Short mmCIF file of C-alpha atoms in Angstrom, two decimals:
data_model
loop_
_atom_site.label_atom_id
_atom_site.label_comp_id
_atom_site.label_asym_id
_atom_site.label_seq_id
_atom_site.Cartn_x
_atom_site.Cartn_y
_atom_site.Cartn_z
CA MET N 1 18.51 -28.99 10.92
CA SER N 2 15.43 -30.16 12.81
CA GLY N 3 14.40 -33.63 11.71
CA LYS N 4 17.84 -34.74 10.51
CA VAL N 5 19.06 -38.10 11.78
CA VAL N 6 22.69 -38.38 12.87
CA CYS N 7 24.84 -40.93 14.67
CA VAL N 8 27.32 -40.21 17.47
CA THR N 9 29.79 -42.94 18.40
CA GLY N 10 31.22 -42.99 21.91
CA ALA N 11 28.18 -41.03 23.03
CA SER N 12 28.59 -41.69 26.75
CA GLY N 13 32.05 -40.10 26.87
CA TYR N 14 33.08 -36.54 27.66
CA ILE N 15 32.93 -35.00 24.18
CA GLY N 16 30.30 -37.45 22.94
CA SER N 17 27.86 -36.53 25.71
CA TRP N 18 28.15 -32.82 24.96
CA LEU N 19 27.76 -33.49 21.26
CA VAL N 20 24.53 -35.42 21.90
CA LYS N 21 23.28 -32.60 24.14
CA LEU N 22 23.85 -29.87 21.55
CA LEU N 23 22.47 -31.96 18.70
CA LEU N 24 19.27 -32.61 20.63
CA GLN N 25 19.00 -28.90 21.39
CA ARG N 26 19.18 -28.23 17.64
CA GLY N 27 16.31 -30.63 16.95
CA TYR N 28 18.30 -33.55 15.56
CA THR N 29 17.30 -37.17 16.06
CA VAL N 30 20.38 -38.86 17.51
CA ARG N 31 21.45 -42.47 17.26
CA ALA N 32 24.10 -42.90 19.93
CA THR N 33 26.47 -45.84 20.17
CA VAL N 34 27.72 -47.14 23.51
CA ARG N 35 29.47 -50.34 24.50
CA ASP N 36 26.66 -51.53 26.77
CA ILE N 37 23.14 -50.15 26.39
CA ASN N 38 22.13 -51.83 29.67
CA ASP N 39 24.76 -50.05 31.77
CA SER N 40 22.58 -47.31 33.23
CA LYS N 41 25.52 -45.83 35.14
CA LYS N 42 27.05 -44.78 31.82
CA THR N 43 23.88 -43.95 29.90
CA LYS N 44 21.43 -42.45 32.39
CA HIS N 45 22.82 -38.94 31.94
CA LEU N 46 22.06 -39.09 28.22
CA PHE N 47 18.36 -39.70 28.81
CA GLU N 48 18.29 -36.77 31.24
CA LEU N 49 19.07 -34.41 28.34
CA ASP N 50 16.28 -32.26 26.91
CA GLY N 51 14.68 -34.02 23.94
CA ALA N 52 16.26 -37.39 24.71
CA ASN N 53 13.03 -39.26 25.39
CA GLU N 54 11.68 -38.33 21.96
CA ARG N 55 14.79 -38.19 19.77
CA LEU N 56 17.57 -40.32 21.27
CA LYS N 57 18.11 -44.02 20.66
CA LEU N 58 21.04 -46.08 21.92
CA PHE N 59 22.83 -48.75 19.90
CA LYS N 60 25.41 -51.22 21.13
CA ALA N 61 28.66 -51.07 19.16
CA GLU N 62 32.25 -52.18 19.68
CA ASN N 63 35.21 -50.57 17.94
CA MET N 64 36.89 -53.91 17.28
CA GLU N 65 33.84 -55.73 15.87
CA ASP N 66 33.26 -55.77 12.12
CA ARG N 67 29.88 -54.35 11.00
CA SER N 68 29.21 -53.34 14.62
CA PHE N 69 28.11 -49.85 13.54
CA ASP N 70 25.89 -50.87 10.60
CA ALA N 71 22.58 -50.67 12.44
CA ALA N 72 23.39 -47.34 14.07
CA VAL N 73 24.38 -45.49 10.87
CA ASP N 74 21.83 -47.03 8.50
CA GLY N 75 19.51 -44.22 7.41
CA CYS N 76 21.54 -41.41 8.98
CA ASP N 77 22.28 -38.12 7.24
CA GLY N 78 25.57 -37.65 9.06
CA VAL N 79 27.90 -39.49 11.43
CA PHE N 80 30.16 -38.18 14.20
CA HIS N 81 32.87 -40.68 15.11
CA VAL N 82 34.07 -39.69 18.57
CA ALA N 83 34.72 -43.11 20.13
CA SER N 84 38.43 -43.80 20.64
CA PRO N 85 40.51 -44.95 23.61
CA VAL N 86 42.10 -42.21 25.72
CA VAL N 87 44.80 -44.12 27.57
CA PHE N 88 48.20 -42.76 28.58
CA SER N 89 49.64 -45.64 30.61
CA VAL N 90 49.68 -48.94 28.74
CA LYS N 91 51.56 -52.22 28.85
CA ASP N 92 50.75 -53.28 25.30
CA PRO N 93 50.20 -50.13 23.22
CA GLN N 94 49.36 -51.98 20.02
CA THR N 95 46.55 -53.98 21.62
CA GLU N 96 45.32 -51.46 24.18
CA ILE N 97 45.20 -48.25 22.19
CA ILE N 98 46.52 -48.37 18.61
CA ASP N 99 44.42 -51.23 17.23
CA PRO N 100 41.15 -50.01 18.83
CA ALA N 101 41.70 -46.48 17.50
CA VAL N 102 42.57 -47.52 13.96
CA LYS N 103 40.21 -50.46 13.58
CA GLY N 104 37.39 -48.57 15.27
CA THR N 105 37.75 -45.71 12.79
CA LEU N 106 37.84 -48.08 9.83
CA ASN N 107 34.84 -50.02 11.13
CA VAL N 108 32.77 -46.85 11.41
CA LEU N 109 33.80 -45.62 7.97
CA GLY N 110 33.21 -49.08 6.54
CA SER N 111 29.66 -49.00 7.83
CA CYS N 112 29.18 -45.46 6.49
CA SER N 113 30.35 -46.50 3.03
CA LYS N 114 27.41 -48.92 2.75
CA PHE N 115 24.65 -46.33 3.05
CA SER N 116 24.08 -43.58 0.49
CA SER N 117 21.98 -41.53 2.90
CA ILE N 118 25.13 -40.42 4.76
CA LYS N 119 26.24 -37.07 3.40
CA ARG N 120 29.23 -36.38 5.67
CA VAL N 121 31.32 -38.02 8.38
CA VAL N 122 33.04 -35.96 11.08
CA VAL N 123 35.88 -37.74 12.89
CA THR N 124 37.40 -36.62 16.19
CA SER N 125 41.18 -36.72 16.00
CA SER N 126 43.47 -34.63 18.21
CA MET N 127 46.14 -31.96 18.23
CA ALA N 128 48.34 -34.92 19.13
CA ALA N 129 48.11 -35.82 15.44
CA VAL N 130 49.34 -32.33 14.53
CA VAL N 131 52.19 -31.11 16.74
CA TYR N 132 54.52 -34.03 17.50
CA ASN N 133 57.27 -33.62 14.92
CA LYS N 134 60.74 -32.14 14.59
CA ASN N 135 59.63 -28.77 13.26
CA PRO N 136 61.28 -25.85 15.11
CA ARG N 137 59.22 -24.13 17.81
CA SER N 138 59.34 -20.53 18.97
CA PRO N 139 56.81 -17.86 19.98
CA ASP N 140 56.52 -16.68 16.36
CA VAL N 141 55.82 -20.16 14.94
CA VAL N 142 52.19 -20.70 13.94
CA VAL N 143 50.94 -24.28 13.82
CA ASP N 144 48.03 -24.88 11.47
CA GLU N 145 46.12 -27.66 9.73
CA THR N 146 49.00 -28.36 7.34
CA TRP N 147 51.11 -29.76 10.19
CA PHE N 148 51.20 -33.51 10.82
CA SER N 149 52.80 -35.42 13.67
CA ASP N 150 55.66 -37.78 12.89
CA PRO N 151 54.99 -41.41 13.89
CA THR N 152 58.72 -42.01 14.38
CA VAL N 153 58.95 -39.18 16.93
CA CYS N 154 56.01 -40.66 18.84
CA LYS N 155 57.49 -44.15 18.82
CA ASP N 156 60.86 -42.86 20.00
CA THR N 157 59.21 -40.97 22.89
CA GLN N 158 56.69 -43.77 23.55
CA ASN N 159 53.82 -41.35 23.07
CA TRP N 160 51.36 -44.10 22.25
CA TYR N 161 48.24 -41.96 22.51
CA ALA N 162 49.58 -39.54 19.90
CA LEU N 163 50.63 -42.45 17.69
CA SER N 164 47.14 -43.93 17.87
CA LYS N 165 45.59 -40.62 16.79
CA ILE N 166 48.10 -40.20 13.94
CA LEU N 167 47.49 -43.68 12.56
CA ALA N 168 43.72 -43.53 13.02
CA GLU N 169 43.49 -40.18 11.21
CA LYS N 170 45.69 -41.38 8.35
CA ALA N 171 43.58 -44.52 8.02
CA ALA N 172 40.46 -42.35 7.91
CA TRP N 173 41.78 -40.12 5.14
CA ASP N 174 42.99 -43.07 3.07
CA PHE N 175 39.69 -44.93 3.40
CA ALA N 176 37.60 -41.83 2.72
CA LYS N 177 39.56 -41.13 -0.46
CA GLU N 178 39.15 -44.71 -1.65
CA LYS N 179 35.40 -44.84 -0.94
CA GLU N 180 34.68 -41.18 -1.83
CA ILE N 181 33.36 -40.32 1.63
CA ASP N 182 32.92 -36.63 2.50
CA LEU N 183 35.16 -36.56 5.58
CA VAL N 184 35.98 -33.71 7.96
CA VAL N 185 38.45 -34.17 10.83
CA MET N 186 38.50 -32.21 14.08
CA ASN N 187 41.77 -31.84 16.02
CA PRO N 188 41.02 -30.55 19.53
CA GLY N 189 43.64 -29.74 22.13
CA LEU N 190 43.24 -30.52 25.83
CA VAL N 191 39.51 -30.27 26.47
CA ILE N 192 38.25 -28.76 29.72
CA GLY N 193 34.86 -27.73 31.07
CA PRO N 194 31.85 -29.24 32.84
CA LEU N 195 31.11 -32.95 32.81
CA LEU N 196 27.82 -34.50 31.75
CA GLN N 197 28.98 -38.08 32.19
CA PRO N 198 29.35 -39.59 35.70
CA ASN N 199 32.93 -40.80 35.35
CA LEU N 200 35.92 -38.50 35.68
CA ASN N 201 37.79 -38.01 32.42
CA SER N 202 41.53 -37.34 32.27
CA SER N 203 41.43 -33.57 31.71
CA SER N 204 38.87 -33.00 34.48
CA ALA N 205 41.03 -35.12 36.77
CA ILE N 206 43.80 -32.56 36.28
CA ILE N 207 41.50 -29.81 37.58
CA LEU N 208 40.21 -31.95 40.45
CA ASN N 209 43.75 -32.74 41.58
CA LEU N 210 44.55 -29.03 41.69
CA LEU N 211 41.35 -28.28 43.66
CA ASN N 212 42.46 -30.91 46.15
CA GLY N 213 45.83 -29.21 46.57
CA SER N 214 48.01 -31.63 44.62
CA PRO N 215 51.23 -29.84 43.71
CA PRO N 216 51.88 -29.30 40.00
CA ASN N 217 54.82 -31.43 38.99
CA GLU N 218 55.17 -31.00 35.25
CA ASN N 219 56.69 -28.20 33.24
CA ILE N 220 54.29 -28.51 30.34
CA THR N 221 52.32 -26.33 27.98
CA PHE N 222 48.90 -27.34 26.66
CA ASN N 223 46.59 -26.39 23.81
CA TRP N 224 43.39 -25.59 25.72
CA ILE N 225 39.75 -25.50 24.58
CA THR N 226 36.37 -25.86 26.29
CA VAL N 227 34.26 -28.95 25.70
CA GLN N 228 31.27 -26.86 24.59
CA ASP N 229 33.37 -25.27 21.83
CA VAL N 230 34.58 -28.68 20.70
CA ALA N 231 31.03 -30.03 20.41
CA GLU N 232 29.85 -26.88 18.64
CA ALA N 233 32.74 -27.11 16.16
CA HIS N 234 31.84 -30.71 15.32
CA ILE N 235 28.26 -29.71 14.52
CA LEU N 236 29.37 -26.79 12.37
CA ALA N 237 31.74 -29.11 10.51
CA TYR N 238 28.70 -31.20 9.60
CA GLU N 239 26.27 -28.36 8.91
CA VAL N 240 28.43 -25.93 6.91
CA PRO N 241 28.52 -27.16 3.29
CA SER N 242 31.97 -25.68 2.61
CA ALA N 243 33.61 -27.38 5.61
CA SER N 244 36.50 -29.60 4.53
CA GLY N 245 39.79 -31.07 5.63
CA ARG N 246 41.09 -30.66 9.17
CA TYR N 247 40.35 -28.12 11.90
CA CYS N 248 42.67 -27.25 14.79
CA LEU N 249 40.49 -26.63 17.85
CA VAL N 250 42.55 -24.54 20.28
CA GLU N 251 41.37 -21.45 22.14
CA ARG N 252 44.93 -20.74 23.24
CA ARG N 253 48.22 -22.37 24.08
CA GLU N 254 49.20 -21.79 27.71
CA HIS N 255 51.55 -23.21 30.28
CA TYR N 256 49.90 -25.43 32.89
CA SER N 257 50.61 -22.70 35.45
CA LYS N 258 48.05 -20.45 33.70
CA ILE N 259 45.28 -22.87 34.65
CA VAL N 260 46.63 -22.95 38.19
CA LYS N 261 46.39 -19.15 38.30
CA VAL N 262 42.86 -19.11 36.85
CA LEU N 263 41.65 -21.74 39.32
CA HIS N 264 43.22 -19.90 42.23
CA GLU N 265 41.45 -16.69 41.22
CA LEU N 266 38.10 -18.49 40.87
CA TYR N 267 38.43 -20.57 44.04
CA PRO N 268 40.70 -18.72 46.50
CA GLU N 269 39.41 -20.80 49.44
CA TYR N 270 40.72 -24.03 47.91
CA PRO N 271 44.25 -25.29 48.58
CA ILE N 272 45.29 -24.64 44.99
CA PRO N 273 49.03 -24.05 44.50
CA GLN N 274 49.86 -20.40 43.89
CA ARG N 275 53.28 -20.99 42.44
CA TRP N 276 54.43 -23.34 39.75
CA ALA N 277 57.13 -25.90 40.42
CA ASP N 278 59.07 -24.72 37.37
CA GLU N 279 58.87 -21.01 36.61
CA ASN N 280 60.82 -21.41 33.35
CA PRO N 281 58.29 -22.93 30.95
CA PHE N 282 59.05 -24.13 27.46
CA PRO N 283 58.72 -21.38 24.82
CA PRO N 284 55.13 -21.33 23.58
CA TYR N 285 54.13 -21.45 19.95
CA GLN N 286 50.90 -20.28 18.37
CA VAL N 287 48.05 -22.31 16.90
CA SER N 288 46.11 -20.76 14.06
CA LYS N 289 42.41 -20.10 14.68
CA GLU N 290 41.75 -18.73 11.21
CA LYS N 291 40.19 -21.78 9.57
CA THR N 292 38.12 -22.72 12.61
CA GLN N 293 36.82 -19.18 13.07
CA LYS N 294 35.79 -19.08 9.41
CA LEU N 295 33.76 -22.21 10.15
CA GLY N 296 31.82 -20.13 12.67
CA VAL N 297 33.38 -21.15 15.98
CA ASN N 298 33.47 -18.37 18.59
CA PHE N 299 36.03 -19.54 21.13
CA THR N 300 35.19 -19.30 24.82
CA PRO N 301 38.06 -17.91 26.96
CA ILE N 302 39.24 -20.60 29.36
CA GLU N 303 39.30 -18.16 32.30
CA LYS N 304 35.64 -17.20 31.89
CA PRO N 305 34.23 -17.60 35.44
CA LYS N 306 31.10 -19.45 34.35
CA ILE N 307 33.23 -22.16 32.71
CA GLY N 308 35.13 -22.80 35.92
CA LEU N 309 32.05 -22.69 38.13
CA ASN N 310 30.13 -25.03 35.84
CA LEU N 311 33.01 -27.48 36.03
CA LEU N 312 32.99 -27.28 39.81
CA PHE N 313 29.21 -27.76 39.84
CA ALA N 314 29.62 -30.88 37.70
CA LEU N 315 32.33 -32.25 39.98
CA ILE N 316 30.00 -31.77 42.96
CA HIS N 317 26.99 -33.25 41.16
CA ARG N 318 29.00 -36.33 40.19
CA SER N 319 30.34 -36.67 43.76
CA HIS N 320 33.96 -35.96 42.85
CA VAL N 321 34.04 -32.97 45.25
CA PRO N 322 32.34 -33.38 48.65
CA ILE N 323 29.31 -31.11 49.11
CA ASN N 324 30.02 -30.52 52.81
CA LEU N 325 33.34 -28.94 51.84
CA LEU N 326 31.47 -26.44 49.65
CA ILE N 327 28.89 -25.68 52.35
CA TRP N 328 31.66 -25.07 54.86
CA ARG N 329 33.21 -22.58 52.49
CA GLY N 330 29.91 -20.89 51.67
CA LYS N 331 30.22 -21.52 47.95
CA LEU N 332 27.38 -23.92 47.27
CA GLY N 333 24.65 -21.39 46.49
CA LEU N 334 26.81 -19.53 44.00
CA VAL N 335 28.00 -22.71 42.33
CA PHE N 336 24.49 -24.11 41.92
CA SER N 337 23.02 -20.84 40.68
CA LEU N 338 25.65 -20.48 37.98
CA GLY N 339 26.06 -24.18 37.29
CA SER N 340 22.41 -24.56 36.36
CA GLN N 341 22.59 -21.94 33.61
#
């Protein structure tokens, strides 16, 4: 795909940064949208990526501004819409998270509908738009792309993030049908793995809190996947001609305590809890990998040591974990040697 021009919205974020990185590695020219092109703290890491000086250009764009994405997508072959608020504690859910998610999606698609060069749009949704409904759950239940979350359930439980993803995805499908846009939607679970961006995202904060010895306090089960797999899946959704519809991106569904165990095995010197506060987790269900694997995604096991060490390396590099703590524990050489791979 060398020479193709694509746009990535929300490029300075967790998934967006990895998507830009992998696209540049593949030889794409990337037009990346950010909220402030002059904020070097949020964009410097993008220009440190291989190929960025030659094939990366930043564009200012705001989710809530009409025609804000026109310049960025004009002339592109494909568009990846990743930008969307990830907020879990809000005072005004409609203003803070729902409107930006829905209007941002419609603004991007509206811009895409103006330019015939765009062959496909890939939108980042979430498993939150899949699993929140009243369907029965048990270990033999398999969730797949035919499942949709129920807005009423999310309103009743005040799960505003899930509601924003549900409404944004529905708006995307309705608009794409009306304007005959070739749309593919990705539904990742909880994304973990190394950071490229300087700020700490919510899923990495979970890992950092455990490294710092914070006791687990929730009896919860997550759909886990690595950030590299998420970015790779987005690119395949654009590149594979037969890609269509939705894709559940989940390497496995595990109780939070599984991550605690994995981290403890990788970093035994850290004050990571060895026991879970609640040893009676909710019954797990399964998430189908069939469609995503047919797309060509080879899932990375979440306990793979290199994944954990690369995350730790990133936390050190971005000053979220003090280096002197690592030196004292004799880990720094190992972390840097593996983290640089």
